Amino acid sequence: MNSFRLINPGSIDELYNQLSERGSAGRIVAGGTDLLPAFKKEKTAVPEFVINLKSISELADINEEETKINVGALATHAEIVESFLIQGKAFVLAEACDKIASWQIRNLATVGGNIANASPAADSVPALLVLDAHLHLGSKNGHRDIKLEKYFTGPGQTVLADGELIEKVSFSALAKDEGAAFVKLGKRKAVTLSIVSAAAYVKLSPDHLVIEDVRLAMGSVAPTPLRIKSAEALLKGSKANQFDRQKLHETVRKDIKPIKDVRSTAEYRLEVSAVLIERAVKLAVERARTAGKGGHQ
Amino acid sequence: MQDKLKSIGKPSPKHDDLVKVSGRLNYAEDYSMPGMLYAKVLRSKYPAAKILSINTARAEALPGVKAVLTAKDVPYNNTITKFGQSKDVGGGFEALYRVLAEDKVRFTGEAVALVAAETLAQAEEAVKLIEVDYEPLPGVYNVEDAVQPDSYKVGEEDTNIIAHFKSHKGDVEKGFSEADVIVENTYRVPFVDHTYLEPESGTAWIDDQGVLTIRVSTQVIEHFRGVAKVLGLPENRVRVIGTMLGGGFGGKEDITVESFIALLAWKTGRPVKLTYTREESFLAHSKRHRYVMHYKIGAKKDGIITAIKAEILSDSGAYPYLSPWVLMYSTVCAAGPYSIDNVDVDCKSALTNNPFGSANRGFGSPQVNFACESIISELAEKIGITPLEIREKNCIRQGNVLAGGMKMDRYVALPDVGVQAWEAINEQPKLKPADESKKVGRGMAIGMMTYGRMTFLHDTSRSHIRVELDGSVTVRCGVPDLGGGQAASLCQIVAEELGVPLSKVRIYISDTALTPLAGTTTATRQLYMSGNATLKAARVLRERLLTRAAAELNVTAAELDIADEKIFVTAVPDRSLPLKQVILFCSGEGVELFHEAQFNAPFTDVPDLSNVQGQVHPDFTFGAHAAEVAVDTETGEVEVLNIVSCFDVGRVLNPLRCEGQMEGGSIYCMGYALTEEIILEDGITLNSSFTDYVIPTALDAPHVQSITLESKAGLGPYGAKGIGEPACNSIAPAIIDAIYDAVGVRIKDLPATPEKILAALKA
């Protein structure tokens, strides 16, 4: 078994000093649910230093600044699922986080880790993509904000620089006439990796008849989770309860590049992707219509 | 006496339930020894390769490494498998057991070398330093290829076929010519894993008498004889102590870690522990065999079946292990629990360079039951009768003769179990899903599965009971407890017969040195075999106690009964003596307060393998499953909404345990129907983890309604039959039938994944 030195920085400043000092000899661990099994199975080289974020509690905060919601990178999936703020104003994120793995994993795994690990199957990511989330990155040299959409470059690959980490993810709270939804197809109901996942956000016209704005995203259908932009273009301005199903299915197929793996063939992913997008859109529309009436948004 | 049973039939929790749920029970991995070394196994990375050389020098030089062993270090590396049978059966049934690969490797994950070191990290490191020079060989990965004469040869023999059994009756060609409707299909089932929670684990040490002692998670403590052979030791110098198992399901019926830790402990003189990782467990232990089954069936317009033909091919993987035994079960059950005049069954098993097949709950029955029940349901539909009707018209009844020639002279609960399961699932109107892409369907299947081992193995079991002076009772029986309550049932029998509360009975199990050998916890045999041995011993003691009390009460023993720790005159219950007082009389007068009894199953000869006829098994358990599913027509996903399991269990000893088996069995093979398979690519397992080997979770498991019928017609104590394995037998075809009912698609290739269903819907 490979051993490493665990570093527990007491503050953000100390953390950035450690990250800068250790350079490539150090790796950040948050919940550890991806990293430790990877060490154990020797899928990831064990670094000399593992820098533990868990004691920096300010990175776990979930809060609201006017209409913006901030979710600290260390917020666990369980905390997000149980957050009244998220449930009330960005339910789609709670919905996605609730479908990740098991209770035990959700109690440990963090949203920052789910993003940073950059798995094409990360369930929180399509939800965050349709919320048009931004990442707040920090390092010893300062901070920068980037759109989540621009963050992923490949499976396990991101634009994160050495010495840099995700501090929080931010997005706008959903307002009146807006709704969003996440749906997932796995091999069973829980403790399952997505074969395909899909999320949709819609903003309806005040009379709820027209989709004024829409964002769609999917997981497990390309090297990274991604927005489905041609389908967005297709739906934007269409009737909320009567969009062209056939065309939507054709368009979604064009936007994705699924692969065959141990969970599914590429063909099956192609078949069901549009089904999932369609279901997410329908659910998002329904939620937008009941927004502010006690239903999930 | 059956009307006033005090302990039998009561839902008492097991003596080990509390320690288990509170996490206090010690499993094999929890035990350690002072000065213990840690072992690790080097496994083949090729499914088929010649071993040109093995260099262990670098591993041996690593600090902390105390032993590195390869095949040349194993005194008897090639021996013959035995599974505690009382009689050698030879022939094709007892096959090669090879401890470490020699000359060539036959499957990915085959053990090539062993290491023992001071720490686990050192052992893991040392394994990586062993240099094996392999020359990859082509191998054969498809059993249909493996049976061809010019195929790659997996072992040292000039054919890959290791067993070929046939059974026939009447004239199938004549039967088909008389049929109005004929259905012909090929069915396929994959290799599946047992997925017990507890991976293989054990610790071996040499005790102060020089006895090689192995504490291990096993279903078969009788493997001490096999380990003795491997080391060339007398059998009484090897002792196996079985721990409580975190599940077995047949996967711990073969030797797992025993020989490895025995060899390392013997070599180093130190205690040695070995526990497999989950990934290693997936690679190293047996699988339920992959089968290819070609079935043809014909019937008259009225639904009477005129002929059935089954050609079955089993992929035994890299080594035979129990494959021929499993194939014999398939041969007997291939034509199902039906009375058919013309039958032709032809079963073969062949080696491939896949993981090896061996015992897995059902032992060759679930495979053929899936094929047979599927084709029967399809036949019913073609004729235009219901799945229940065709079974009512053709199932065997008491007095009928099975396809394999065994006359069913005991009570047969067919078609009752099928009728009750089907009625129960149809009690509620079909759910109408809110989502219009979902369709609901219902299906059913029946089945028969044996309990007790094949009668030509001459199975026996022993149990020892001692009455203590304070009225408590100690039982010793070498039964391994897999978690099914195998030990607790014996306590209930003793409590019943000796009139003491269950809390006053203590049992010691699973120790080849200190408990009488009870045989394997396999073949759904322990309640039948060790239950009867225990009952026999208890009745001898009971008779002694009654005889002594009779003298005191001036009656005959026949006039007395025991209950609530009193011996009393049955007709005048007030005339009684405290049990404890009678025990003290006996003790003072030298009456033996202990007894060991042996129970023998019926014995037969090895059947004619070219036409298996007559008795091969002691008896059968008959059951049925009905299932209700919702199928998503846009994604192919299946949700099982309800399951009904109905079995004639003969007699329920404990409803909690009996229903536990029926619920567990249903979910076990619900996974077989829908999600489970070892995914292989040229002999490489692609899903050796719980991430990608998909078993149902609690959220996937529907409500299971268990209906127990009590014919009291079984061969076990109080008329009990066995339920452990039969409980999983017919759920897969019931689910597949329900999918057909929902969306009109029949899946003939398990598991019925969403992908297969969607493709069939679009076809």
mmCIF file of N, CA and C in Angstrom, chain A residues 9-10 18 58 63 114-115 119 145 149 192 294:
data_model
loop_
_atom_site.group_PDB
_atom_site.id
_atom_site.type_symbol
_atom_site.label_atom_id
_atom_site.label_comp_id
_atom_site.label_asym_id
_atom_site.label_seq_id
_atom_site.Cartn_x
_atom_site.Cartn_y
_atom_site.Cartn_z
ATOM 1 N N PRO A 9 -4.207 22.014 6.514
ATOM 2 C CA PRO A 9 -4.060 23.452 6.709
ATOM 3 C C PRO A 9 -5.206 23.996 7.564
ATOM 4 N N GLY A 10 -4.886 24.976 8.414
ATOM 5 C CA GLY A 10 -5.893 25.522 9.333
ATOM 6 C C GLY A 10 -6.636 26.704 8.759
ATOM 7 N N GLN A 18 0.576 26.043 1.175
ATOM 8 C CA GLN A 18 0.908 24.619 1.020
ATOM 9 C C GLN A 18 0.815 24.190 -0.446
ATOM 10 N N GLU A 58 -15.003 27.422 6.141
ATOM 11 C CA GLU A 58 -15.616 28.484 5.331
ATOM 12 C C GLU A 58 -15.852 28.042 3.889
ATOM 13 N N ASN A 63 -24.781 29.788 0.820
ATOM 14 C CA ASN A 63 -25.465 31.024 1.200
ATOM 15 C C ASN A 63 -26.034 31.765 -0.004
ATOM 16 N N ASN A 114 -16.767 16.736 -6.968
ATOM 17 C CA ASN A 114 -17.501 16.194 -8.109
ATOM 18 C C ASN A 114 -17.148 16.967 -9.377
ATOM 19 N N ILE A 115 -16.999 18.285 -9.229
ATOM 20 C CA ILE A 115 -16.624 19.119 -10.384
ATOM 21 C C ILE A 115 -15.147 18.898 -10.739
ATOM 22 N N SER A 119 -15.336 13.919 -14.064
ATOM 23 C CA SER A 119 -15.842 12.711 -14.715
ATOM 24 C C SER A 119 -16.946 13.111 -15.686
ATOM 25 N N ASP A 145 -12.790 34.065 -11.775
ATOM 26 C CA ASP A 145 -14.092 33.430 -11.981
ATOM 27 C C ASP A 145 -14.142 32.896 -13.404
ATOM 28 N N GLU A 149 -19.024 25.933 -17.758
ATOM 29 C CA GLU A 149 -18.984 25.402 -19.119
ATOM 30 C C GLU A 149 -17.581 25.390 -19.733
ATOM 31 N N THR A 192 -25.405 4.069 -8.395
ATOM 32 C CA THR A 192 -25.211 3.727 -9.800
ATOM 33 C C THR A 192 -24.615 4.907 -10.547
ATOM 34 N N GLY A 294 -45.564 26.722 -4.281
ATOM 35 C CA GLY A 294 -45.242 25.677 -3.310
ATOM 36 C C GLY A 294 -44.567 24.464 -3.931
#
